[in-house]
């Protein structure tokens, strides 16, 4: 989080607006139904949002 200087990037917005997803158990995440994620302004699954965040931090 400290490495993110750009507050307009997708990863920052996912962390800022949907931090509760990171506290959910993996069995409770919705992997099939797309929902509108505010802040990111996109339709995506909860699992997809977490995957994008984890992949960006590994780079």
Short mmCIF file of N, CA and C in Angstrom, two decimals:
data_model
loop_
_atom_site.label_atom_id
_atom_site.label_comp_id
_atom_site.label_asym_id
_atom_site.label_seq_id
_atom_site.Cartn_x
_atom_site.Cartn_y
_atom_site.Cartn_z
N UNK A 1 0.83 -1.18 0.00
CA UNK A 1 0.00 0.00 0.00
C UNK A 1 0.87 1.25 0.00
N UNK A 2 1.98 1.21 0.70
CA UNK A 2 2.85 2.38 0.75
C UNK A 2 3.53 2.64 -0.59
N UNK A 3 3.66 1.59 -1.41
CA UNK A 3 4.32 1.75 -2.69
C UNK A 3 3.41 2.41 -3.72
N UNK A 4 2.12 2.45 -3.46
CA UNK A 4 1.18 3.02 -4.43
C UNK A 4 1.16 4.53 -4.32
N UNK A 5 1.70 5.19 -5.31
CA UNK A 5 1.70 6.64 -5.33
C UNK A 5 0.51 7.20 -6.09
N UNK A 6 -0.02 6.42 -7.01
CA UNK A 6 -1.12 6.88 -7.85
C UNK A 6 -2.45 6.46 -7.24
N UNK A 7 -3.20 7.41 -6.71
CA UNK A 7 -4.48 7.07 -6.08
C UNK A 7 -5.58 6.87 -7.09
N UNK A 8 -5.29 6.96 -8.38
CA UNK A 8 -6.29 6.74 -9.41
C UNK A 8 -6.15 5.37 -10.07
N UNK A 9 -5.18 4.57 -9.64
CA UNK A 9 -5.01 3.25 -10.25
C UNK A 9 -6.08 2.28 -9.72
N UNK A 10 -6.36 1.27 -10.51
CA UNK A 10 -7.41 0.30 -10.19
C UNK A 10 -7.12 -0.44 -8.89
N UNK A 11 -5.88 -0.83 -8.67
CA UNK A 11 -5.53 -1.60 -7.48
C UNK A 11 -5.76 -0.79 -6.21
N UNK A 12 -5.41 0.49 -6.23
CA UNK A 12 -5.63 1.35 -5.08
C UNK A 12 -7.11 1.48 -4.78
N UNK A 13 -7.91 1.63 -5.81
CA UNK A 13 -9.35 1.79 -5.62
C UNK A 13 -9.99 0.53 -5.06
N UNK A 14 -9.51 -0.63 -5.50
CA UNK A 14 -10.03 -1.88 -4.95
C UNK A 14 -9.69 -1.98 -3.48
N UNK A 15 -8.46 -1.66 -3.12
CA UNK A 15 -8.07 -1.72 -1.71
C UNK A 15 -8.85 -0.72 -0.87
N UNK A 16 -9.02 0.47 -1.36
CA UNK A 16 -9.66 1.54 -0.60
C UNK A 16 -11.16 1.28 -0.41
N UNK A 17 -11.86 0.91 -1.47
CA UNK A 17 -13.31 0.81 -1.41
C UNK A 17 -13.80 -0.58 -0.98
N UNK A 18 -13.02 -1.61 -1.23
CA UNK A 18 -13.51 -2.97 -1.00
C UNK A 18 -12.57 -3.75 -0.09
N UNK A 19 -12.11 -3.13 0.96
CA UNK A 19 -11.17 -3.77 1.88
C UNK A 19 -11.81 -4.94 2.61
N UNK A 20 -13.14 -4.95 2.72
CA UNK A 20 -13.82 -6.04 3.41
C UNK A 20 -13.67 -7.37 2.68
N UNK A 21 -13.46 -7.31 1.37
CA UNK A 21 -13.27 -8.55 0.62
C UNK A 21 -12.03 -9.31 1.08
N UNK A 22 -11.03 -8.57 1.52
CA UNK A 22 -9.77 -9.20 1.95
C UNK A 22 -9.92 -9.93 3.28
N UNK A 23 -10.99 -9.64 4.02
CA UNK A 23 -11.23 -10.28 5.30
C UNK A 23 -12.19 -11.46 5.20
N UNK A 24 -12.80 -11.66 4.03
CA UNK A 24 -13.73 -12.76 3.84
C UNK A 24 -12.99 -14.07 3.66
N UNK A 25 -13.64 -15.13 4.06
CA UNK A 25 -13.13 -16.47 3.80
C UNK A 25 -13.28 -16.77 2.31
N UNK A 26 -12.39 -17.54 1.75
CA UNK A 26 -12.43 -17.79 0.31
C UNK A 26 -13.70 -18.52 -0.11
N UNK A 27 -14.31 -19.27 0.79
CA UNK A 27 -15.55 -19.97 0.47
C UNK A 27 -16.73 -19.01 0.37
N UNK A 28 -16.63 -17.85 1.01
CA UNK A 28 -17.73 -16.88 1.02
C UNK A 28 -17.68 -15.90 -0.16
N UNK A 29 -16.60 -15.91 -0.92
CA UNK A 29 -16.49 -15.01 -2.06
C UNK A 29 -17.35 -15.49 -3.22
N UNK A 30 -17.95 -14.56 -3.93
CA UNK A 30 -18.76 -14.89 -5.09
C UNK A 30 -17.85 -14.96 -6.31
N UNK A 31 -17.73 -16.14 -6.89
CA UNK A 31 -16.85 -16.32 -8.04
C UNK A 31 -17.61 -16.36 -9.35
N UNK A 32 -18.95 -16.46 -9.29
CA UNK A 32 -19.72 -16.61 -10.52
C UNK A 32 -20.53 -15.36 -10.87
N UNK A 33 -21.03 -14.66 -9.88
CA UNK A 33 -21.94 -13.53 -10.15
C UNK A 33 -21.16 -12.22 -10.17
N UNK A 34 -21.28 -11.51 -11.26
CA UNK A 34 -20.63 -10.20 -11.38
C UNK A 34 -21.48 -9.14 -10.69
N UNK A 35 -20.82 -8.27 -9.97
CA UNK A 35 -21.49 -7.15 -9.32
C UNK A 35 -20.74 -5.87 -9.68
N UNK A 36 -21.42 -4.75 -9.56
CA UNK A 36 -20.79 -3.47 -9.84
C UNK A 36 -19.99 -3.04 -8.63
N UNK A 37 -18.70 -2.88 -8.80
CA UNK A 37 -17.83 -2.47 -7.70
C UNK A 37 -17.63 -0.96 -7.77
N UNK A 38 -18.18 -0.27 -6.80
CA UNK A 38 -18.02 1.18 -6.75
C UNK A 38 -16.57 1.52 -6.48
N UNK A 39 -16.15 2.61 -6.98
CA UNK A 39 -14.76 3.01 -6.85
C UNK A 39 -13.95 2.55 -8.05
N UNK A 40 -14.18 1.31 -8.45
CA UNK A 40 -13.51 0.76 -9.62
C UNK A 40 -14.33 1.08 -10.87
N UNK A 41 -15.64 1.25 -10.67
CA UNK A 41 -16.59 1.56 -11.74
C UNK A 41 -16.60 0.49 -12.82
N UNK A 42 -16.65 -0.75 -12.39
CA UNK A 42 -16.67 -1.90 -13.30
C UNK A 42 -17.51 -3.00 -12.71
N UNK A 43 -18.00 -3.85 -13.60
CA UNK A 43 -18.64 -5.08 -13.17
C UNK A 43 -17.58 -6.17 -13.15
N UNK A 44 -17.45 -6.84 -12.02
CA UNK A 44 -16.55 -7.97 -11.91
C UNK A 44 -16.94 -8.80 -10.69
N UNK A 45 -16.46 -10.02 -10.65
CA UNK A 45 -16.75 -10.87 -9.50
C UNK A 45 -15.83 -10.47 -8.35
N UNK A 46 -16.23 -10.84 -7.15
CA UNK A 46 -15.41 -10.54 -5.99
C UNK A 46 -14.07 -11.26 -6.07
N UNK A 47 -14.11 -12.50 -6.54
CA UNK A 47 -12.87 -13.27 -6.68
C UNK A 47 -11.95 -12.64 -7.70
N UNK A 48 -12.49 -12.12 -8.79
CA UNK A 48 -11.70 -11.48 -9.82
C UNK A 48 -11.02 -10.21 -9.29
N UNK A 49 -11.73 -9.45 -8.47
CA UNK A 49 -11.15 -8.24 -7.89
C UNK A 49 -9.96 -8.58 -6.99
N UNK A 50 -10.09 -9.62 -6.20
CA UNK A 50 -8.98 -10.02 -5.34
C UNK A 50 -7.81 -10.57 -6.14
N UNK A 51 -8.10 -11.33 -7.19
CA UNK A 51 -7.04 -11.86 -8.03
C UNK A 51 -6.24 -10.74 -8.70
N UNK A 52 -6.93 -9.72 -9.16
CA UNK A 52 -6.23 -8.58 -9.78
C UNK A 52 -5.32 -7.89 -8.78
N UNK A 53 -5.78 -7.75 -7.56
CA UNK A 53 -4.98 -7.08 -6.53
C UNK A 53 -3.76 -7.91 -6.17
N UNK A 54 -3.94 -9.21 -5.97
CA UNK A 54 -2.81 -10.07 -5.60
C UNK A 54 -1.79 -10.16 -6.74
N UNK A 55 -2.27 -10.21 -7.97
CA UNK A 55 -1.35 -10.28 -9.11
C UNK A 55 -0.56 -9.00 -9.27
N UNK A 56 -1.16 -7.86 -9.00
CA UNK A 56 -0.45 -6.59 -9.13
C UNK A 56 0.60 -6.41 -8.04
N UNK A 57 0.35 -6.98 -6.87
CA UNK A 57 1.34 -6.85 -5.79
C UNK A 57 2.51 -7.78 -5.98
N UNK A 58 2.31 -8.87 -6.71
CA UNK A 58 3.40 -9.81 -6.96
C UNK A 58 4.35 -9.32 -8.03
N UNK A 59 3.96 -8.33 -8.80
CA UNK A 59 4.82 -7.84 -9.89
C UNK A 59 5.93 -6.97 -9.37
#
